[in-house]
Amino acid sequence: MVEPATRGGAGHTGTRKLALAGLFAALGVLLSLFAIPVGGARVLPFQHAINAVAGVVLGPWWAAGAALVAATLRFSLGTGSLFAFPGSPFGALVVGLVYVFMKRDEAALSEPLGTVLVGAPLGALLISPFLDLGAAGGVGVLMVSFALSSIP
C-alpha cells in the first residue's frame, strides 16, 4: 500500500520554500506603500521585518532571493529605491546564516548587521558615486539611513 504524502515532507521542501519566498516578496511589495523618505532612500521598516522572519523560516539563500525579488519589484513599480538592492538581501542573508548556526529565533535580530555593516558599504561603493555623495560621506549617510530603516 502506498502511503499518502505527508504535509511538509522531504519531497515538498523546495516547493514549500518557493511558495513562502514568493509570499514574503509579495508582502514586501505590498507593504512598500508605507515608507518614510530619509535622504535619498526610502526607509522601509516592513521589508526588514519581513527579511528577519524570512531568514529564520526559509534560510539564508531563499530569504536573500525573496528580498532581491521584492527589491526588484519595488524598484520597477517606483515604490523602492536603488538602495534596496545592497541593503535588503544582505540583511536576510545574515539572519539566515545566524539562524543556521544558532538554531534560535533570536537570529532575526541580526538583520541590521547585514543591512548596515554589509549593505551600506556595498551601496556606498556601487551607488553613491552616481549620486555624488563621495566615498566617505556616502558610507556614513547610508549607514545611518539603513540603520533607521532596519532597527525597529
Coordinates of N, CA and C in Angstrom, one line a residue:
M1 N 0.8 -1.2 0.0 CA 0.0 0.0 0.0 C 0.9 1.2 0.0
V2 N 0.5 2.2 -0.8 CA 1.3 3.5 -0.9 C 0.8 4.5 0.2
E3 N 1.7 5.0 0.9 CA 1.4 6.0 2.0 C 1.1 7.3 1.3
P4 N 0.1 8.1 1.8 CA -0.1 9.4 1.3 C 1.1 10.3 1.7
A5 N 1.4 11.3 0.8 CA 2.4 12.2 1.1 C 2.1 13.0 2.4
T6 N 3.0 13.2 3.3 CA 2.8 14.0 4.5 C 3.0 15.4 4.2
R7 N 2.3 16.3 4.9 CA 2.5 17.7 4.7 C 3.9 18.1 5.1
G8 N 4.5 18.8 4.3 CA 5.9 19.3 4.6 C 6.9 18.2 4.5
G9 N 6.6 17.1 3.8 CA 7.5 16.0 3.6 C 8.8 16.5 2.9
A10 N 9.8 15.6 2.9 CA 11.1 15.9 2.2 C 10.9 16.2 0.8
G11 N 10.0 15.6 0.1 CA 9.8 15.9 -1.3 C 9.2 17.2 -1.7
H12 N 8.7 17.9 -0.7 CA 8.0 19.2 -0.9 C 8.7 20.4 -0.4
T13 N 9.9 20.2 0.1 CA 10.6 21.3 0.8 C 10.9 22.4 -0.2
G14 N 11.4 22.1 -1.4 CA 11.7 23.1 -2.4 C 10.5 23.9 -2.8
T15 N 9.4 23.2 -3.0 CA 8.1 23.8 -3.4 C 7.6 24.7 -2.3
R16 N 7.7 24.2 -1.1 CA 7.2 25.0 0.1 C 8.0 26.3 0.2
K17 N 9.3 26.1 0.1 CA 10.2 27.3 0.3 C 10.0 28.3 -0.9
L18 N 9.8 27.8 -2.1 CA 9.5 28.7 -3.2 C 8.2 29.5 -3.0
A19 N 7.2 28.8 -2.5 CA 5.9 29.4 -2.3 C 6.0 30.5 -1.2
L20 N 6.7 30.1 -0.1 CA 6.9 31.1 1.0 C 7.7 32.3 0.6
A21 N 8.8 32.0 -0.2 CA 9.6 33.1 -0.7 C 8.8 34.1 -1.5
G22 N 7.9 33.5 -2.4 CA 7.0 34.4 -3.2 C 6.1 35.2 -2.3
L23 N 5.6 34.5 -1.3 CA 4.7 35.3 -0.4 C 5.4 36.4 0.4
F24 N 6.6 36.1 0.8 CA 7.4 37.1 1.5 C 7.7 38.3 0.6
A25 N 8.1 38.0 -0.7 CA 8.4 39.0 -1.7 C 7.1 39.9 -1.9
A26 N 6.0 39.2 -2.1 CA 4.7 39.9 -2.4 C 4.3 40.8 -1.2
L27 N 4.5 40.3 0.0 CA 4.2 41.1 1.2 C 5.1 42.3 1.3
G28 N 6.4 42.1 0.9 CA 7.3 43.3 0.9 C 6.9 44.3 -0.1
V29 N 6.4 43.9 -1.3 CA 6.0 44.8 -2.3 C 4.7 45.6 -1.8
L30 N 3.8 44.8 -1.3 CA 2.5 45.4 -0.8 C 2.8 46.4 0.3
L31 N 3.6 46.1 1.3 CA 3.9 47.0 2.4 C 4.8 48.1 2.0
S32 N 5.4 48.1 0.8 CA 6.3 49.2 0.4 C 5.5 50.5 0.2
L33 N 4.2 50.4 0.2 CA 3.4 51.6 0.1 C 3.5 52.5 1.3
F34 N 4.0 51.9 2.4 CA 4.1 52.6 3.7 C 5.6 52.8 4.0
A35 N 6.2 53.8 3.4 CA 7.6 54.1 3.5 C 7.8 55.5 4.0
I36 N 9.0 55.8 4.6 CA 9.3 57.1 5.1 C 10.6 57.6 4.3
P37 N 10.5 58.7 3.6 CA 11.7 59.1 2.8 C 12.7 59.7 3.8
V38 N 14.0 59.2 3.7 CA 15.1 59.8 4.5 C 16.3 59.9 3.6
G39 N 16.6 61.2 3.3 CA 17.7 61.4 2.3 C 17.3 60.9 1.0
G40 N 18.2 60.1 0.3 CA 17.9 59.6 -1.0 C 17.3 58.2 -0.9
A41 N 17.1 57.7 0.3 CA 16.5 56.4 0.4 C 15.1 56.5 1.0
R42 N 14.3 55.4 0.8 CA 13.0 55.3 1.4 C 13.1 54.3 2.5
V43 N 13.0 54.8 3.7 CA 13.1 53.9 4.9 C 11.9 53.0 4.9
L44 N 12.1 51.7 4.9 CA 11.1 50.7 4.8 C 11.2 49.7 5.9
P45 N 10.8 50.0 7.1 CA 11.0 49.0 8.2 C 10.2 47.7 8.0
F46 N 9.1 47.7 7.2 CA 8.4 46.5 7.0 C 9.2 45.5 6.2
Q47 N 10.0 45.9 5.2 CA 10.8 45.0 4.5 C 11.8 44.3 5.3
H48 N 12.4 45.1 6.3 CA 13.4 44.5 7.1 C 12.8 43.5 8.1
A49 N 11.6 43.8 8.6 CA 10.9 42.8 9.4 C 10.6 41.5 8.6
I50 N 10.2 41.7 7.4 CA 10.0 40.5 6.5 C 11.3 39.7 6.3
N51 N 12.4 40.4 6.1 CA 13.7 39.8 5.9 C 14.1 39.0 7.1
A52 N 13.8 39.5 8.3 CA 14.1 38.8 9.5 C 13.3 37.5 9.7
V53 N 12.1 37.6 9.4 CA 11.2 36.4 9.5 C 11.6 35.4 8.4
A54 N 11.8 35.9 7.2 CA 12.2 35.0 6.1 C 13.5 34.3 6.3
G55 N 14.5 35.0 6.9 CA 15.8 34.4 7.2 C 15.6 33.2 8.1
V56 N 14.8 33.3 9.1 CA 14.6 32.3 10.1 C 13.7 31.1 9.5
V57 N 12.7 31.5 8.7 CA 11.8 30.5 8.2 C 12.4 29.7 6.9
L58 N 13.0 30.5 6.1 CA 13.5 30.0 4.8 C 15.0 29.6 4.7
G59 N 15.8 30.2 5.6 CA 17.2 30.0 5.5 C 17.8 31.1 4.7
P60 N 19.2 31.2 4.6 CA 19.9 32.3 4.1 C 19.6 32.6 2.6
W61 N 19.7 31.6 1.7 CA 19.6 31.8 0.3 C 18.2 32.1 -0.2
W62 N 17.3 31.4 0.3 CA 15.9 31.6 -0.1 C 15.4 33.0 0.4
A63 N 15.8 33.4 1.6 CA 15.4 34.7 2.2 C 16.1 35.8 1.4
A64 N 17.4 35.6 1.0 CA 18.0 36.7 0.2 C 17.4 36.8 -1.1
G65 N 17.0 35.6 -1.7 CA 16.3 35.6 -3.0 C 15.0 36.4 -3.0
A66 N 14.2 36.1 -1.9 CA 12.9 36.8 -1.7 C 13.1 38.3 -1.6
A67 N 14.2 38.7 -0.8 CA 14.4 40.1 -0.6 C 14.9 40.7 -1.9
L68 N 15.6 40.0 -2.7 CA 16.1 40.6 -4.0 C 14.9 40.7 -5.0
V69 N 14.0 39.7 -5.0 CA 12.8 39.8 -5.8 C 11.9 41.0 -5.4
A70 N 11.8 41.1 -4.1 CA 11.0 42.3 -3.6 C 11.6 43.6 -3.9
A71 N 12.9 43.7 -3.8 CA 13.6 44.9 -4.2 C 13.5 45.2 -5.7
T72 N 13.6 44.2 -6.5 CA 13.4 44.4 -7.9 C 12.0 44.9 -8.3
L73 N 11.0 44.2 -7.7 CA 9.6 44.6 -8.0 C 9.3 46.0 -7.4
R74 N 9.8 46.3 -6.2 CA 9.6 47.7 -5.7 C 10.2 48.7 -6.5
F75 N 11.4 48.5 -7.0 CA 12.1 49.5 -7.8 C 11.4 49.6 -9.1
S76 N 11.0 48.5 -9.7 CA 10.2 48.6 -11.0 C 8.9 49.3 -10.9
L77 N 8.2 49.2 -9.8 CA 6.9 49.8 -9.6 C 7.1 51.3 -9.0
G78 N 8.3 51.7 -8.7 CA 8.5 53.0 -8.3 C 8.3 53.2 -6.8
T79 N 8.1 52.1 -6.0 CA 7.9 52.2 -4.6 C 9.2 51.9 -3.8
G80 N 10.3 51.7 -4.5 CA 11.5 51.4 -3.8 C 12.6 52.2 -4.5
S81 N 13.8 52.1 -3.9 CA 15.0 52.8 -4.5 C 16.1 51.9 -4.8
L82 N 17.1 52.4 -5.5 CA 18.3 51.5 -5.8 C 19.0 51.0 -4.5
F83 N 18.8 51.7 -3.4 CA 19.4 51.3 -2.2 C 18.9 50.0 -1.6
A84 N 17.7 49.5 -2.1 CA 17.2 48.3 -1.6 C 18.0 47.1 -2.1
F85 N 18.7 47.2 -3.2 CA 19.5 46.1 -3.7 C 20.7 45.7 -2.9
P86 N 21.5 46.7 -2.4 CA 22.6 46.3 -1.5 C 22.1 46.0 0.0
G87 N 21.0 46.6 0.4 CA 20.6 46.6 1.8 C 19.8 45.3 2.1
S88 N 18.7 45.1 1.4 CA 17.7 44.1 1.8 C 18.3 42.7 1.7
P89 N 18.9 42.2 0.6 CA 19.3 40.8 0.6 C 20.3 40.5 1.6
F90 N 21.2 41.4 1.9 CA 22.3 41.0 2.9 C 21.8 40.9 4.3
G91 N 20.7 41.7 4.6 CA 20.1 41.6 5.9 C 19.5 40.2 6.1
A92 N 18.7 39.8 5.0 CA 18.1 38.5 5.0 C 19.1 37.4 5.1
L93 N 20.2 37.5 4.3 CA 21.2 36.5 4.3 C 21.9 36.3 5.6
V94 N 22.2 37.4 6.3 CA 22.9 37.4 7.6 C 21.9 36.7 8.6
V95 N 20.6 37.0 8.6 CA 19.7 36.4 9.5 C 19.7 34.9 9.3
G96 N 19.6 34.5 8.0 CA 19.6 33.1 7.7 C 20.8 32.3 8.1
L97 N 22.0 33.0 7.9 CA 23.3 32.3 8.3 C 23.4 32.3 9.9
V98 N 23.0 33.3 10.6 CA 23.0 33.3 12.0 C 22.1 32.2 12.5
Y99 N 20.9 32.1 11.9 CA 19.9 31.0 12.3 C 20.5 29.6 12.1
V100 N 21.2 29.4 11.0 CA 21.8 28.1 10.7 C 22.8 27.7 11.9
F101 N 23.5 28.7 12.4 CA 24.5 28.4 13.4 C 23.9 28.4 14.8
M102 N 22.9 29.3 15.1 CA 22.3 29.4 16.4 C 21.1 28.5 16.7
K103 N 20.3 28.2 15.6 CA 19.1 27.5 15.7 C 18.1 28.1 16.7
R104 N 18.1 29.4 16.8 CA 17.3 30.2 17.7 C 16.6 31.3 17.0
D105 N 15.3 31.5 17.3 CA 14.6 32.5 16.6 C 15.1 33.9 16.8
E106 N 15.9 34.1 17.9 CA 16.5 35.4 18.1 C 17.5 35.8 17.0
A107 N 17.8 34.9 16.1 CA 18.7 35.2 15.0 C 18.1 36.3 14.1
A108 N 16.7 36.5 14.2 CA 16.1 37.5 13.4 C 16.5 38.9 13.8
L109 N 17.1 39.1 15.0 CA 17.5 40.4 15.5 C 18.9 40.7 14.9
S110 N 19.5 39.8 14.1 CA 20.8 40.1 13.5 C 20.6 40.8 12.1
E111 N 19.4 41.1 11.7 CA 19.1 41.7 10.4 C 19.8 43.0 10.2
P112 N 19.9 43.9 11.2 CA 20.6 45.2 11.0 C 22.1 44.9 10.7
L113 N 22.7 43.9 11.2 CA 24.1 43.6 11.0 C 24.4 43.5 9.5
G114 N 23.6 42.7 8.8 CA 23.8 42.5 7.3 C 23.4 43.8 6.6
T115 N 22.4 44.5 7.0 CA 21.9 45.7 6.3 C 22.9 46.8 6.4
V116 N 23.3 47.1 7.7 CA 24.1 48.2 8.0 C 25.6 48.0 7.7
L117 N 26.1 46.8 8.2 CA 27.5 46.6 8.1 C 28.0 46.0 6.7
V118 N 27.1 45.3 6.0 CA 27.4 44.8 4.7 C 26.8 45.6 3.6
G119 N 25.5 45.9 3.7 CA 24.7 46.5 2.6 C 25.1 48.0 2.4
A120 N 25.3 48.7 3.5 CA 25.6 50.2 3.4 C 27.0 50.4 2.7
P121 N 28.0 49.7 3.2 CA 29.3 49.9 2.5 C 29.2 49.5 1.0
L122 N 28.5 48.4 0.7 CA 28.4 48.0 -0.7 C 27.6 49.0 -1.5
G123 N 26.5 49.5 -0.9 CA 25.8 50.6 -1.5 C 26.6 51.8 -1.8
A124 N 27.4 52.2 -0.8 CA 28.3 53.4 -1.0 C 29.3 53.2 -2.1
L125 N 29.8 51.9 -2.2 CA 30.7 51.6 -3.3 C 30.1 51.6 -4.7
L126 N 28.9 51.1 -4.8 CA 28.3 50.9 -6.1 C 27.3 52.0 -6.5
I127 N 26.6 52.6 -5.5 CA 25.6 53.6 -5.9 C 26.0 55.0 -5.6
S128 N 26.7 55.3 -4.5 CA 27.0 56.7 -4.1 C 27.7 57.5 -5.2
P129 N 28.6 56.9 -5.9 CA 29.3 57.7 -7.0 C 28.3 58.3 -8.0
F130 N 27.2 57.6 -8.2 CA 26.2 58.2 -9.2 C 25.4 59.3 -8.5
L131 N 25.4 59.4 -7.2 CA 24.6 60.4 -6.5 C 25.6 61.5 -6.0
D132 N 26.9 61.4 -6.3 CA 27.8 62.5 -5.9 C 27.9 62.7 -4.4
L133 N 27.8 61.6 -3.6 CA 27.9 61.7 -2.2 C 29.4 61.6 -1.7
G134 N 30.3 61.1 -2.5 CA 31.6 60.9 -2.1 C 31.7 59.6 -1.3
A135 N 32.9 59.0 -1.3 CA 33.0 57.6 -0.7 C 32.8 57.7 0.8
A136 N 33.5 58.5 1.5 CA 33.4 58.6 3.0 C 32.0 59.1 3.4
G137 N 31.5 60.1 2.8 CA 30.2 60.6 3.1 C 29.1 59.7 2.8
G138 N 29.3 59.0 1.7 CA 28.3 58.0 1.2 C 28.1 56.9 2.2
V139 N 29.2 56.4 2.8 CA 29.1 55.3 3.7 C 28.4 55.7 5.0
G140 N 28.8 56.9 5.5 CA 28.2 57.4 6.7 C 26.7 57.6 6.6
V141 N 26.3 58.3 5.5 CA 24.9 58.6 5.2 C 24.1 57.3 5.0
L142 N 24.6 56.4 4.3 CA 23.9 55.1 4.1 C 23.8 54.3 5.3
M143 N 24.9 54.3 6.1 CA 24.8 53.5 7.4 C 23.7 54.1 8.3
V144 N 23.6 55.4 8.4 CA 22.6 56.0 9.2 C 21.2 55.7 8.7
S145 N 21.0 55.9 7.3 CA 19.7 55.6 6.8 C 19.3 54.2 6.8
F146 N 20.2 53.3 6.6 CA 20.0 51.8 6.6 C 19.7 51.4 8.1
A147 N 20.4 52.0 9.0 CA 20.1 51.7 10.4 C 18.7 52.2 10.9
L148 N 18.3 53.4 10.4 CA 17.0 53.9 10.7 C 15.9 52.9 10.2
S149 N 16.2 52.4 9.0 CA 15.2 51.5 8.4 C 15.2 50.1 9.0
S150 N 16.3 49.6 9.4 CA 16.3 48.2 9.9 C 16.2 48.0 11.4
I151 N 16.4 49.0 12.2 CA 16.3 48.8 13.6 C 14.9 49.2 14.0
P152 N 14.2 48.3 14.6 CA 12.8 48.6 14.9 C 12.7 49.6 16.1

